[in-house]
Amino acid sequence: MRTFLSRHHADPTANTIAQALGWFSIGLGALEILAPRKMARTFGMPRSRGVLAGYGVREIASGVGLLWAKDRRPWIWSRVGGDALDVATLAAGMGPSNPRRGTTGLAMAMVLGVAALDIFCAARLSAAPGRAAPVRDYSARSGWPRGAAAARGSARDFATPRDMRAPPGLRHLNGGEQPG
Amino acid sequence: MRALCYHGKQDIRCDTVPDPRIEDPRDAIIKVTSCAICGSDLHLYDGFMPGMENGDIMGHEFMGEVMEVGRDNTRLKVGDRVVVPFTIICGECEQCRRGNYSVCERSNRNASVAAKVFGHATAGLFGYTHLTGGYPGGQAEYVRVPYADASAVKVPSTLTDEQVLFLGDIFPTGWQAAVACDIEPSDTVAIWGCGPVGQFAIRAAIMLGAKQVVAIDNVPERLVMAKAAGATVIDFDQESVVERLNELTGGKGPEKCIDAVGLESHATRSVDALYDRAKQAVMMETDRPHVLREIMYVCRPAGTISVPGVYGGLVDKIPFGAFMNKGLTMRTGQTHVNRWTDDLLRRIEEGQIDPSFVITHRASLEEGPALYKTFRDKQDGCVKVVLRP
Ligand SMILES: NC(=O)c1ccc[n+]([C@@H]2O[C@H](COP(=O)([O-])OP(=O)(O)OC[C@H]3O[C@@H](n4cnc5c(N)ncnc54)[C@H](O)[C@@H]3O)[C@@H](O)[C@H]2O)c1
Ligand SMILES: [Zn+2]
Ligand SMILES: [Zn+2]
C-alpha cells in the first residue's frame, strides 16, 4: 500500500506559523527588492544595497516555498539559514563607525525574534511524524452489515424522481436509450 | 439547560441558557438524546457564514424524545422517539407539496432578510444563522421543534441512536447528492471530500449501482474509510486529481461529479488556491471554489455535477466557459431531508447500510467546544463527533 505523506493537519500550529512566515518572507523580500537603497540607508549601511536586493530574492523564494511546496521543511530551514546571514550582515554594521547603529540594533533584535520563530517552526515541522500512517485504522468501517458485494447496487430498486433525472438528451452517453 | 453557544469566530462555549417553551400549537419540545457536529457547523465556527449572533445555540443534527407537544400537533405523542431533520418545513406550502422541502416558503421567519441576500428566502434551519430563521439549534439538552407535526421522523426502538441519528442530515444529504446524479450502471462517480457527507455520498453511489466510485481527499483516515466501502481513492496531496481521474476513465473524465467539500476547499500547489485565500482575506470573495473549478474542468462533456457542499456567497473565476460548452448539468441545494427519510430508514432496518460506521468520537456536551476544534483540524482521526447531552 502506498503511504500517505501529507503536510496538512499533521501539526496545525506549525503549519499556521509556517504560512504566516511565508507571507512575511514575501513581504520583506518585496521591500528589499523594491527599495534596497532606502533600506540600506536606514541602517546606515549604504554599501550593502546590492546584498539587500539579493536577500530579497532569497526571502521571496523561501516565502513561495513555504506557501506552495508540498513539503515545507526545506523552505523553513532555508529561512533559518537566511536568518544567520542576516545576523552576520547586521553584526558587521553594528560597529562604532555606523552613525545609525541604533536602528541596526533594532533590526538585529527583530531578526533574532523572527529567527526564534523560524527555529521553533522548523523544529516542530521536522519533529512531526509527517503522515506516515493514519493515526487510526478505519479499514473495517465499510458501513455494509451484509458485506461489500451485497451492497453494490442494493438500491437499484430506487427510481430516480423525475426532477433529478439526467437530461434525456444526454442519457445515451451512459449506455441507456438513445435520445428521441 | 446546557447548550453549545456561538460567541464569535472559533469560540463555542457550553452555556446555561433558558429552557425552550412551546410557542406555536404545532411545536414540540424534544429532549435531546444524541446530537452531532456537522461540517456545516464548521463554516459557522470558522466565521465564513454571515448572520450569526452572540449566544446563538448551535447544532442541526439531533434526535431525542418528545417531552411536550403543542395542542394542534396530533401526529406526535409525549414519549415518541424522533429524529429531527435539519430543514424546518411547514409541509403545506407549494414548495413543500412538491417535495422541495429545503426551500419551504413558510418556515424561515427572517424571510425578508434572506430574500435581500439570495433574491428569495429558503427554509428555516436549526442552529444556522439568522438568514435561515435564527432558530435555536440541537446541540443542547432540549430543543423547540417548529412544525414538528410535519417534520419529525419517528424511529423504531429496535434501532440505536447511532444507527438513525444521521437520518436528520448527512445520510439523506449524501443520498440526495448521489440521486441527483441519476446514476447509471456504466457511470464513474467522482466524489470530492471524504468528510461525513462524502462518506455517505460514496456509499449511496455504490448502493445505487455505479460502475466505479472515486473518492478524493488528503486526510489519510478518511481515505481509508472511503476505501473500506469500496471506493478507489485519490490523495490530492500526492497526485494530480485531474490526471488520475482521466486515467481511471479512459481519458474521458467521470460522468458524474459530486462536490462534498463546499466553500472551504483546500488546494495544494495551486495558484488559484492562493488567489482565493487572498481575496477571501480582504473580503472580495466569500467562498473558495477550488473544487468547483476542478470539477468543471474534469467532468465528462454532457455530465452532471451535484453540489451538496455548502456555499454562502460569492465565488470568483468560475470556468463557466467549460461548464457551458461541455453542456454540463448542475444540481445543488440543501437537502430535502423528509423526501428520503422513510426509504432510508427502511434500508437501515433491512441491513443494507449501518450509518454508525462514520462515528469516530463520542463525548458529552461539555466536551463539545474542544471537539469542534478536533473535528475542524481533522486531528486524532476525527471524522464524526456524536455528543450525548
Ligand atoms: N446540502 C446540504 O444539505 C448539506 C448538509 C450537510 C452538510 N453539507 C455540506 O457538505 C460539506 C461537507 O460536510 P462534511 O460534514 O463532510 O464536512 P468536512 O469538513 O468534515 O469534510 C470536508 C472534506 O473535504 C476535504 N477537502 C478539502 N479540500 C478538498 C479538495 N480540494 N479536494 C477534495 N477534498 C477536499 C476535507 O479534507 C474534508 O475531509 C460542507 O460544505 C457542509 O456544509 C451540506
Ligand atoms: Zn449538517
Ligand atoms: Zn413549506
Coordinates of C-alpha atoms and ligand atoms in Angstrom, one line a residue:
Chain A
M1 CA 0.0 0.0 0.0
R2 CA 1.3 3.5 -0.8
T3 CA 2.0 5.6 2.2
F4 CA 0.2 8.9 2.8
L5 CA 2.5 11.7 3.4
S6 CA 0.7 14.9 3.8
R7 CA 1.9 18.1 5.5
H8 CA -1.7 19.1 6.2
H9 CA -3.1 18.9 9.7
A10 CA -0.1 16.9 11.0
D11 CA 0.8 19.8 13.2
P12 CA -1.7 22.7 12.7
T13 CA 0.2 25.1 14.9
A14 CA 3.4 24.7 12.9
N15 CA 1.5 24.9 9.7
T16 CA -0.2 28.1 10.7
I17 CA 3.1 29.7 11.7
A18 CA 4.8 28.4 8.5
Q19 CA 2.1 30.0 6.5
A20 CA 2.5 33.3 8.3
L21 CA 6.2 33.2 7.9
G22 CA 5.7 32.5 4.2
W23 CA 3.7 35.7 3.7
F24 CA 6.2 37.6 5.9
S25 CA 9.0 36.4 3.7
I26 CA 7.3 37.6 0.6
G27 CA 6.5 41.0 2.1
L28 CA 10.0 41.6 3.4
G29 CA 11.6 40.2 0.2
A30 CA 9.5 42.6 -1.9
L31 CA 10.6 45.5 0.2
E32 CA 14.3 44.5 -0.1
I33 CA 14.0 44.2 -3.9
L34 CA 11.9 47.4 -4.5
A35 CA 13.6 49.7 -2.0
P36 CA 17.1 48.4 -1.3
R37 CA 18.7 51.8 -1.3
K38 CA 16.3 53.3 1.2
M39 CA 16.6 50.3 3.5
A40 CA 20.4 50.3 3.3
R41 CA 20.5 53.9 4.2
T42 CA 18.1 53.4 7.1
F43 CA 20.6 51.0 8.6
G44 CA 23.5 53.3 7.9
M45 CA 25.0 50.7 5.6
P46 CA 24.7 52.4 2.2
R47 CA 27.1 50.0 0.5
S48 CA 25.1 46.9 1.3
R49 CA 22.2 47.6 -1.0
G50 CA 23.2 45.0 -3.6
V51 CA 23.4 42.5 -0.8
L52 CA 19.9 43.5 0.3
A53 CA 18.4 43.0 -3.1
G54 CA 20.0 39.6 -3.2
Y55 CA 18.5 38.8 0.2
G56 CA 15.1 40.0 -1.2
V57 CA 15.2 37.3 -3.8
R58 CA 16.1 34.7 -1.2
E59 CA 13.2 35.8 1.1
I60 CA 10.7 35.6 -1.8
A61 CA 12.0 32.1 -2.7
S62 CA 11.6 30.9 0.9
G63 CA 8.2 32.5 1.1
V64 CA 6.9 30.9 -2.1
G65 CA 8.3 27.6 -1.0
L66 CA 6.6 27.8 2.4
L67 CA 3.3 28.6 0.8
W68 CA 3.3 26.3 -2.2
A69 CA 5.7 23.4 -1.7
K70 CA 4.3 20.0 -0.8
D71 CA 7.0 19.7 1.9
R72 CA 7.6 22.8 3.8
R73 CA 10.6 21.6 5.7
P74 CA 13.5 22.6 3.3
W75 CA 11.9 26.0 3.0
I76 CA 11.7 26.7 6.7
W77 CA 15.2 25.6 7.2
S78 CA 16.3 27.9 4.3
R79 CA 14.7 30.7 6.3
V80 CA 16.8 29.7 9.4
G81 CA 19.9 29.8 7.2
G82 CA 18.9 33.2 5.9
D83 CA 18.4 34.4 9.4
A84 CA 22.1 33.5 10.1
L85 CA 23.2 35.5 7.1
D86 CA 21.0 38.5 8.2
V87 CA 22.5 38.4 11.7
A88 CA 26.1 38.3 10.2
T89 CA 25.3 41.2 7.9
L90 CA 23.8 43.3 10.6
A91 CA 26.5 42.5 13.1
A92 CA 29.0 43.9 10.6
G93 CA 27.1 47.2 10.6
M94 CA 27.0 47.5 14.4
G95 CA 30.5 48.9 14.8
P96 CA 31.1 52.4 16.3
S97 CA 31.7 53.8 12.8
N98 CA 28.0 53.4 11.9
P99 CA 26.1 56.6 13.0
R100 CA 22.8 54.7 12.7
R101 CA 23.8 51.6 14.7
G102 CA 20.8 52.2 17.0
T103 CA 18.4 51.4 14.1
T104 CA 20.7 48.5 13.1
G105 CA 20.5 47.2 16.6
L106 CA 16.7 47.3 16.4
A107 CA 16.7 45.4 13.2
M108 CA 19.0 42.9 14.8
A109 CA 16.5 42.4 17.6
M110 CA 13.7 41.9 15.1
V111 CA 15.7 39.4 13.1
L112 CA 16.6 37.5 16.3
G113 CA 12.9 37.4 17.2
V114 CA 11.8 36.1 13.8
A115 CA 14.7 33.7 13.8
A116 CA 13.5 32.2 17.1
L117 CA 10.1 31.7 15.5
D118 CA 11.7 30.1 12.4
I119 CA 13.7 27.7 14.5
F120 CA 10.7 26.8 16.6
C121 CA 8.6 26.2 13.5
A122 CA 11.4 24.3 11.7
A123 CA 11.8 22.0 14.7
R124 CA 8.1 21.4 15.0
L125 CA 7.7 20.6 11.3
S126 CA 10.7 18.3 11.4
A127 CA 9.6 16.6 14.5
A128 CA 6.1 16.0 13.2
P129 CA 6.0 12.4 12.1
G130 CA 4.7 13.5 8.7
R131 CA 1.8 11.4 7.9
A132 CA 3.5 8.1 7.6
A133 CA 0.4 6.2 8.6
P134 CA -3.2 7.1 9.5
V135 CA -3.4 7.7 13.3
R136 CA -6.4 5.4 13.5
D137 CA -7.3 2.4 11.3
Y138 CA -10.8 2.6 9.7
S139 CA -10.3 -0.1 7.2
A140 CA -13.0 -2.2 8.8
R141 CA -15.6 0.7 8.7
S142 CA -17.4 -0.2 5.5
G143 CA -20.9 0.5 6.7
W144 CA -22.1 -2.6 5.0
P145 CA -23.6 -5.0 7.5
R146 CA -24.1 -7.7 4.8
G147 CA -20.7 -7.2 3.1
A148 CA -19.5 -5.2 0.1
A149 CA -20.8 -7.5 -2.6
A150 CA -24.3 -7.3 -1.3
A151 CA -24.1 -3.5 -1.0
R152 CA -23.2 -2.9 -4.7
G153 CA -26.4 -2.0 -6.4
S154 CA -28.5 -2.9 -3.3
A155 CA -30.6 0.2 -4.0
R156 CA -31.1 -0.4 -7.8
D157 CA -34.8 -0.7 -6.9
F158 CA -34.8 3.1 -6.3
A159 CA -36.4 5.1 -9.1
T160 CA -34.8 8.5 -9.6
P161 CA -37.5 11.1 -9.2
R162 CA -38.4 13.0 -12.3
D163 CA -36.8 16.2 -11.2
M164 CA -33.5 14.6 -10.6
R165 CA -33.2 12.6 -13.9
A166 CA -30.2 13.4 -16.1
P167 CA -31.3 15.4 -19.1
P168 CA -32.8 12.9 -21.6
G169 CA -30.6 14.2 -24.5
L170 CA -27.5 13.2 -22.6
R171 CA -28.6 9.8 -21.2
H172 CA -27.4 7.8 -24.2
L173 CA -23.8 8.6 -23.2
N174 CA -24.3 6.3 -20.3
G175 CA -25.3 3.4 -22.4
G176 CA -29.0 3.9 -21.9
E177 CA -31.6 4.6 -24.6
Q178 CA -30.8 7.0 -27.5
P179 CA -32.4 10.4 -27.2
G180 CA -35.6 10.7 -29.2
Chain B
M1 CA -30.4 23.8 30.3
R2 CA -27.0 23.3 28.9
A3 CA -26.3 24.2 25.3
L4 CA -23.4 24.9 22.9
C5 CA -23.5 28.6 22.1
Y6 CA -21.7 30.7 19.5
H7 CA -19.7 33.6 20.8
G8 CA -17.7 34.6 17.7
K9 CA -15.3 33.0 15.4
Q10 CA -13.8 29.8 16.8
D11 CA -15.4 30.5 20.2
I12 CA -18.1 28.0 21.1
R13 CA -19.0 27.6 24.7
C14 CA -21.2 25.3 26.8
D15 CA -23.5 27.7 28.5
T16 CA -26.5 27.5 30.7
V17 CA -29.5 29.1 28.9
P18 CA -33.3 29.2 29.4
D19 CA -35.2 26.1 28.5
P20 CA -37.3 26.3 25.3
R21 CA -41.1 26.5 25.5
I22 CA -43.9 25.8 23.2
E23 CA -44.5 28.9 21.1
D24 CA -46.9 27.6 18.5
P25 CA -49.6 24.9 18.6
R26 CA -47.7 22.8 16.1
D27 CA -44.5 22.8 18.1
A28 CA -42.9 20.0 20.1
I29 CA -40.2 20.1 22.7
I30 CA -37.6 17.4 22.3
K31 CA -35.3 16.1 25.0
V32 CA -32.1 15.5 23.0
T33 CA -30.5 12.1 23.5
S34 CA -27.9 12.4 20.7
C35 CA -26.6 15.2 18.6
A36 CA -23.7 15.6 16.2
I37 CA -21.3 18.2 14.9
C38 CA -21.5 18.8 11.1
G39 CA -19.1 20.2 8.5
S40 CA -21.8 22.9 8.0
D41 CA -21.2 23.9 11.7
L42 CA -17.5 24.4 10.8
H43 CA -18.4 27.1 8.3
L44 CA -20.0 29.0 11.2
Y45 CA -17.1 28.1 13.6
D46 CA -14.6 29.5 11.0
G47 CA -16.7 32.6 10.5
F48 CA -17.4 32.1 6.8
M49 CA -21.2 32.3 7.0
P50 CA -22.8 35.7 7.7
G51 CA -25.7 36.1 10.1
M52 CA -24.6 34.5 13.4
E53 CA -25.2 36.4 16.6
N54 CA -23.6 36.2 20.0
G55 CA -25.2 33.5 22.1
D56 CA -26.9 31.6 19.3
I57 CA -27.4 27.9 20.1
M58 CA -25.6 25.7 17.6
G59 CA -26.5 22.4 16.0
H60 CA -28.8 20.9 13.5
E61 CA -28.2 17.2 13.7
F62 CA -30.1 15.8 16.7
M63 CA -32.7 13.3 17.9
G64 CA -34.5 12.5 21.1
E65 CA -37.7 12.0 23.0
V66 CA -40.8 14.1 22.7
M67 CA -41.4 15.9 26.1
E68 CA -44.3 18.2 25.2
V69 CA -46.5 18.8 22.2
G70 CA -48.5 21.9 21.1
R71 CA -52.3 21.5 21.1
D72 CA -52.5 21.3 17.3
N73 CA -49.9 18.7 17.0
T74 CA -51.9 15.5 16.6
R75 CA -49.2 13.4 15.0
L76 CA -46.7 13.2 17.9
K77 CA -47.2 12.0 21.4
V78 CA -45.1 12.6 24.5
G79 CA -42.5 9.8 24.7
D80 CA -42.2 9.3 20.9
R81 CA -38.6 8.8 19.8
V82 CA -37.8 11.0 16.8
V83 CA -35.1 12.2 14.5
V84 CA -35.5 15.8 13.6
P85 CA -34.4 16.9 10.0
F86 CA -32.2 20.0 9.9
T87 CA -34.6 21.7 7.5
I88 CA -37.7 23.1 9.1
I89 CA -40.7 22.5 6.9
C90 CA -44.3 23.5 7.1
G91 CA -45.4 20.6 4.9
E92 CA -48.2 22.7 3.4
C93 CA -46.7 25.4 1.1
E94 CA -46.3 25.0 -2.6
Q95 CA -42.6 24.0 -2.4
C96 CA -43.3 21.5 0.5
R97 CA -46.1 19.9 -1.5
R98 CA -43.6 19.4 -4.4
G99 CA -41.1 17.9 -2.1
N100 CA -38.7 20.8 -2.3
Y101 CA -38.6 21.0 1.5
S102 CA -35.3 22.9 1.8
V103 CA -36.9 25.9 0.1
C104 CA -40.1 25.8 2.2
E105 CA -41.8 29.1 1.8
R106 CA -43.1 29.5 5.3
S107 CA -40.6 28.2 7.8
N108 CA -38.0 31.0 7.5
R109 CA -39.1 33.6 10.0
N110 CA -36.4 36.1 8.7
A111 CA -37.6 35.7 5.1
S112 CA -37.2 39.3 4.2
V113 CA -33.5 39.4 5.3
A114 CA -32.9 36.2 3.4
A115 CA -34.6 37.5 0.3
K116 CA -32.3 40.5 0.3
V117 CA -29.3 38.3 0.2
F118 CA -30.4 35.4 -2.0
G119 CA -33.2 37.0 -4.0
H120 CA -35.8 34.7 -2.4
A121 CA -35.9 33.1 1.1
T122 CA -35.1 29.5 1.7
A123 CA -36.3 27.2 4.5
G124 CA -35.7 27.8 8.2
L125 CA -32.8 25.7 9.5
F126 CA -31.9 24.8 13.1
G127 CA -28.9 26.5 14.6
Y128 CA -27.8 28.0 11.4
T129 CA -27.6 31.8 11.2
H130 CA -30.4 34.4 11.2
L131 CA -30.6 34.2 7.4
T132 CA -32.3 30.9 7.9
G133 CA -34.6 31.9 10.7
G134 CA -32.2 32.1 13.6
Y135 CA -33.8 29.0 15.3
P136 CA -32.0 27.7 18.4
G137 CA -30.2 24.5 17.5
G138 CA -29.9 21.0 18.8
Q139 CA -26.5 20.9 20.5
A140 CA -28.5 21.3 23.7
E141 CA -30.4 19.4 26.2
Y142 CA -33.8 20.5 24.8
V143 CA -35.0 21.9 21.5
R144 CA -38.2 23.5 20.4
V145 CA -39.1 22.0 17.0
P146 CA -41.4 24.2 15.0
Y147 CA -43.9 22.5 12.7
A148 CA -42.9 19.3 14.5
D149 CA -46.0 17.5 13.2
A150 CA -44.7 17.9 9.6
S151 CA -41.0 17.2 10.0
A152 CA -40.1 14.9 12.9
V153 CA -39.4 11.4 11.9
K154 CA -40.5 8.6 14.3
V155 CA -37.9 5.8 14.6
P156 CA -38.4 2.3 16.0
S157 CA -36.8 1.2 19.3
T158 CA -35.1 -1.7 17.6
L159 CA -32.5 0.7 16.2
T160 CA -29.9 2.5 18.3
D161 CA -29.5 6.3 18.3
E162 CA -26.2 5.9 16.4
Q163 CA -27.9 4.0 13.6
V164 CA -30.7 6.5 13.0
L165 CA -29.3 9.9 14.1
F166 CA -27.8 10.7 10.7
L167 CA -31.3 10.4 9.0
G168 CA -31.6 14.1 10.1
D169 CA -28.9 15.3 7.7
I170 CA -25.8 13.7 6.4
F171 CA -27.2 10.3 5.3
P172 CA -30.0 11.9 3.2
T173 CA -27.5 14.6 2.1
G174 CA -25.1 12.1 0.7
W175 CA -28.0 10.1 -0.7
Q176 CA -29.6 13.1 -2.4
A177 CA -26.2 14.1 -3.8
A178 CA -26.0 10.7 -5.5
V179 CA -29.6 10.6 -6.5
A180 CA -29.2 13.9 -8.2
C181 CA -26.5 12.3 -10.4
D182 CA -29.1 9.8 -11.8
I183 CA -26.5 7.1 -11.7
E184 CA -26.4 4.5 -14.5
P185 CA -24.6 1.2 -14.2
S186 CA -21.9 2.4 -16.6
D187 CA -21.1 5.6 -14.6
T188 CA -17.9 6.6 -12.8
V189 CA -18.9 8.8 -9.9
A190 CA -16.1 11.0 -8.5
I191 CA -16.6 12.5 -5.1
W192 CA -14.6 15.4 -3.7
G193 CA -14.4 15.4 0.1
C194 CA -14.4 12.3 2.3
G195 CA -15.9 14.0 5.3
P196 CA -19.1 12.6 6.7
V197 CA -21.2 13.9 3.7
G198 CA -18.7 12.5 1.2
Q199 CA -18.7 9.1 3.1
F200 CA -22.5 8.8 2.7
A201 CA -22.3 10.0 -0.9
I202 CA -19.8 7.3 -1.6
R203 CA -22.0 4.7 -0.1
A204 CA -25.1 6.0 -1.8
A205 CA -23.4 5.9 -5.2
I206 CA -22.3 2.3 -4.5
M207 CA -25.8 1.3 -3.4
L208 CA -27.3 3.0 -6.5
G209 CA -25.1 0.8 -8.7
A210 CA -22.3 3.0 -10.1
K211 CA -19.7 1.1 -12.0
Q212 CA -16.8 2.9 -10.2
V213 CA -16.7 5.3 -7.3
V214 CA -13.7 7.5 -6.9
A215 CA -13.1 9.5 -3.7
I216 CA -10.8 12.5 -3.3
D217 CA -9.3 14.0 -0.1
N218 CA -6.0 14.4 1.6
V219 CA -6.8 13.1 5.1
P220 CA -5.4 9.6 5.4
E221 CA -8.0 8.2 7.8
R222 CA -10.8 9.5 5.7
L223 CA -9.4 8.0 2.6
V224 CA -9.1 4.6 4.3
M225 CA -12.7 4.9 5.4
A226 CA -13.7 5.6 1.8
K227 CA -11.7 2.7 0.6
A228 CA -13.4 0.4 3.2
A229 CA -16.7 1.0 1.4
G230 CA -15.2 0.0 -2.0
A231 CA -14.1 3.4 -3.4
T232 CA -11.0 4.0 -5.4
V233 CA -9.2 6.8 -3.6
I234 CA -7.1 9.8 -4.7
D235 CA -4.9 11.8 -2.2
F236 CA -4.8 15.2 -3.7
D237 CA -1.5 16.0 -1.9
Q238 CA 0.1 13.1 -3.6
E239 CA -1.2 13.1 -7.1
S240 CA -2.9 15.2 -9.7
V241 CA -6.6 14.7 -9.4
V242 CA -7.3 15.6 -13.0
E243 CA -4.7 13.2 -14.4
R244 CA -5.8 10.3 -12.1
L245 CA -9.5 10.8 -12.9
N246 CA -8.8 10.8 -16.6
E247 CA -6.6 7.7 -16.3
L248 CA -9.5 5.9 -14.4
T249 CA -12.0 6.8 -17.2
G250 CA -10.0 6.1 -20.4
G251 CA -9.2 9.8 -20.7
K252 CA -12.9 10.8 -20.8
G253 CA -13.5 12.1 -17.3
P254 CA -16.1 10.9 -14.8
E255 CA -19.7 11.2 -16.0
K256 CA -20.9 12.3 -12.5
C257 CA -19.1 14.6 -10.1
I258 CA -20.0 15.4 -6.5
D259 CA -18.7 18.4 -4.6
A260 CA -19.0 17.3 -0.9
V261 CA -16.4 19.9 0.2
G262 CA -18.1 23.3 -0.1
L263 CA -16.7 26.8 0.5
E264 CA -13.6 25.9 2.5
S265 CA -11.8 23.8 0.0
H266 CA -8.1 23.3 0.3
A267 CA -5.6 23.0 -2.5
T268 CA -2.0 22.1 -2.6
R269 CA 0.4 23.7 -5.0
S270 CA -2.2 25.5 -7.0
V271 CA -2.1 29.2 -7.9
D272 CA -5.9 29.5 -7.7
A273 CA -5.9 28.5 -4.0
L274 CA -3.5 31.3 -3.1
Y275 CA -5.6 33.7 -5.1
D276 CA -8.8 32.6 -3.3
R277 CA -7.2 32.8 0.2
A278 CA -6.0 36.4 -0.5
K279 CA -9.4 37.5 -1.9
Q280 CA -11.3 35.9 0.9
A281 CA -9.0 37.5 3.4
V282 CA -9.7 41.0 2.1
M283 CA -13.4 40.2 1.8
M284 CA -13.6 40.4 -2.0
E285 CA -14.8 36.8 -2.2
T286 CA -16.6 34.9 0.5
D287 CA -16.1 31.3 -0.7
R288 CA -13.1 29.3 -2.1
P289 CA -14.3 27.4 -5.1
H290 CA -11.2 25.3 -6.0
V291 CA -13.2 22.1 -6.1
L292 CA -15.9 23.5 -8.3
R293 CA -13.3 24.7 -10.8
E294 CA -11.6 21.3 -10.8
I295 CA -14.9 19.5 -11.3
M296 CA -16.0 21.7 -14.3
Y297 CA -12.6 21.0 -15.8
V298 CA -12.5 17.3 -15.4
C299 CA -16.2 16.3 -15.7
R300 CA -17.1 14.4 -18.9
P301 CA -18.9 16.5 -21.5
A302 CA -22.7 16.2 -21.0
G303 CA -22.1 15.0 -17.5
T304 CA -23.7 16.0 -14.3
I305 CA -22.3 17.9 -11.3
S306 CA -24.0 17.6 -7.9
V307 CA -23.2 20.1 -5.2
P308 CA -24.2 19.2 -1.6
G309 CA -21.2 21.2 -0.4
V310 CA -22.4 24.5 1.1
Y311 CA -21.5 27.9 -0.4
G312 CA -22.5 31.1 1.3
G313 CA -22.0 34.0 -1.1
L314 CA -19.7 34.9 -4.0
V315 CA -17.2 32.9 -5.9
D316 CA -14.7 34.1 -8.4
K317 CA -13.0 32.8 -11.6
I318 CA -15.5 30.0 -12.3
P319 CA -14.7 28.4 -15.6
F320 CA -18.1 28.9 -16.9
G321 CA -16.9 28.5 -20.5
A322 CA -16.1 24.9 -19.7
F323 CA -19.3 24.4 -18.0
M324 CA -21.4 25.8 -20.8
N325 CA -19.5 24.4 -23.8
K326 CA -19.3 21.0 -22.3
G327 CA -23.1 21.0 -21.8
L328 CA -22.9 20.1 -18.1
T329 CA -25.8 20.0 -15.8
M330 CA -25.5 21.1 -12.2
R331 CA -27.8 20.2 -9.3
T332 CA -27.5 21.9 -5.9
G333 CA -29.4 22.6 -2.7
Q334 CA -29.7 22.0 0.9
T335 CA -31.2 18.5 1.3
H336 CA -34.9 17.9 1.1
V337 CA -34.5 15.6 4.1
N338 CA -38.1 14.4 4.5
R339 CA -38.2 13.3 1.0
W340 CA -35.8 10.4 1.7
T341 CA -36.2 9.5 5.4
D342 CA -38.8 6.8 5.1
D343 CA -37.0 5.0 2.3
L344 CA -33.6 5.3 4.0
L345 CA -35.0 4.2 7.4
R346 CA -36.3 1.0 5.7
R347 CA -32.8 0.4 4.1
I348 CA -31.2 0.7 7.6
E349 CA -33.7 -1.7 9.0
E350 CA -33.1 -4.1 6.2
G351 CA -29.4 -4.0 6.9
Q352 CA -28.4 -2.5 3.5
I353 CA -26.3 0.0 5.4
D354 CA -25.4 0.9 9.0
P355 CA -24.7 4.6 9.3
S356 CA -22.9 4.3 12.6
F357 CA -19.7 3.4 10.7
V358 CA -18.8 7.1 10.4
I359 CA -18.8 7.9 14.2
T360 CA -15.2 8.2 15.5
H361 CA -15.7 10.4 18.6
R362 CA -18.3 10.2 21.4
A363 CA -18.5 12.7 24.2
S364 CA -20.6 14.8 26.5
L365 CA -22.0 18.3 25.6
E366 CA -19.4 19.9 27.9
E367 CA -16.6 18.4 25.7
G368 CA -18.3 19.8 22.6
P369 CA -16.2 23.0 22.2
A370 CA -12.9 21.1 22.3
L371 CA -14.3 18.6 19.8
Y372 CA -15.2 21.4 17.3
K373 CA -11.5 22.0 17.1
T374 CA -10.5 18.4 16.8
F375 CA -13.1 17.9 14.0
R376 CA -12.1 21.1 12.2
D377 CA -8.4 20.2 12.3
K378 CA -9.1 16.5 11.5
Q379 CA -6.9 15.5 14.4
D380 CA -7.0 12.2 16.2
G381 CA -8.6 10.6 13.1
C382 CA -11.8 12.6 13.7
V383 CA -14.5 12.0 11.1
K384 CA -17.8 12.4 13.0
V385 CA -18.5 13.6 16.6
V386 CA -21.6 12.5 18.4
L387 CA -22.5 14.3 21.7
R388 CA -24.8 13.0 24.4
P389 CA -26.3 15.8 26.4
Ligands
LIG1 N1 -26.5 20.3 1.2 C1 -26.8 20.0 2.4 O1 -27.9 20.0 2.8 C2 -25.6 19.8 3.4 C3 -25.8 19.1 4.6 C4 -24.8 18.8 5.4 C5 -23.5 19.2 5.0 N2 -23.4 20.0 3.9 C6 -22.0 20.5 3.5 O2 -21.3 19.4 2.9 C7 -19.9 19.8 3.1 C8 -19.1 18.6 3.7 O3 -19.6 18.4 5.0 P1 -18.8 17.4 6.0 O4 -19.6 17.3 7.2 O5 -18.5 16.2 5.3 O6 -17.5 18.3 6.3 P2 -16.0 18.1 6.5 O7 -15.4 19.4 6.6 O8 -15.8 17.1 7.5 O9 -15.5 17.5 5.1 C9 -14.9 18.2 4.0 C10 -13.8 17.3 3.5 O10 -13.4 17.9 2.3 C11 -12.0 17.7 2.2 N3 -11.4 18.7 1.2 C12 -11.0 19.9 1.4 N4 -10.5 20.4 0.2 C13 -10.6 19.4 -0.7 C14 -10.2 19.3 -2.1 N5 -9.6 20.3 -2.7 N6 -10.5 18.2 -2.7 C15 -11.1 17.1 -2.1 N7 -11.4 17.2 -0.8 C16 -11.2 18.3 -0.1 C17 -11.5 18.0 3.6 O11 -10.2 17.4 3.8 C18 -12.6 17.2 4.4 O12 -12.3 15.9 4.6 C19 -19.8 21.0 3.9 O13 -19.8 22.1 3.0 C20 -21.2 21.1 4.5 O14 -21.6 22.4 4.9 C21 -24.4 20.2 3.1
ZN2 ZN -25.3 19.0 9.0
ZN3 ZN -43.4 24.7 3.4

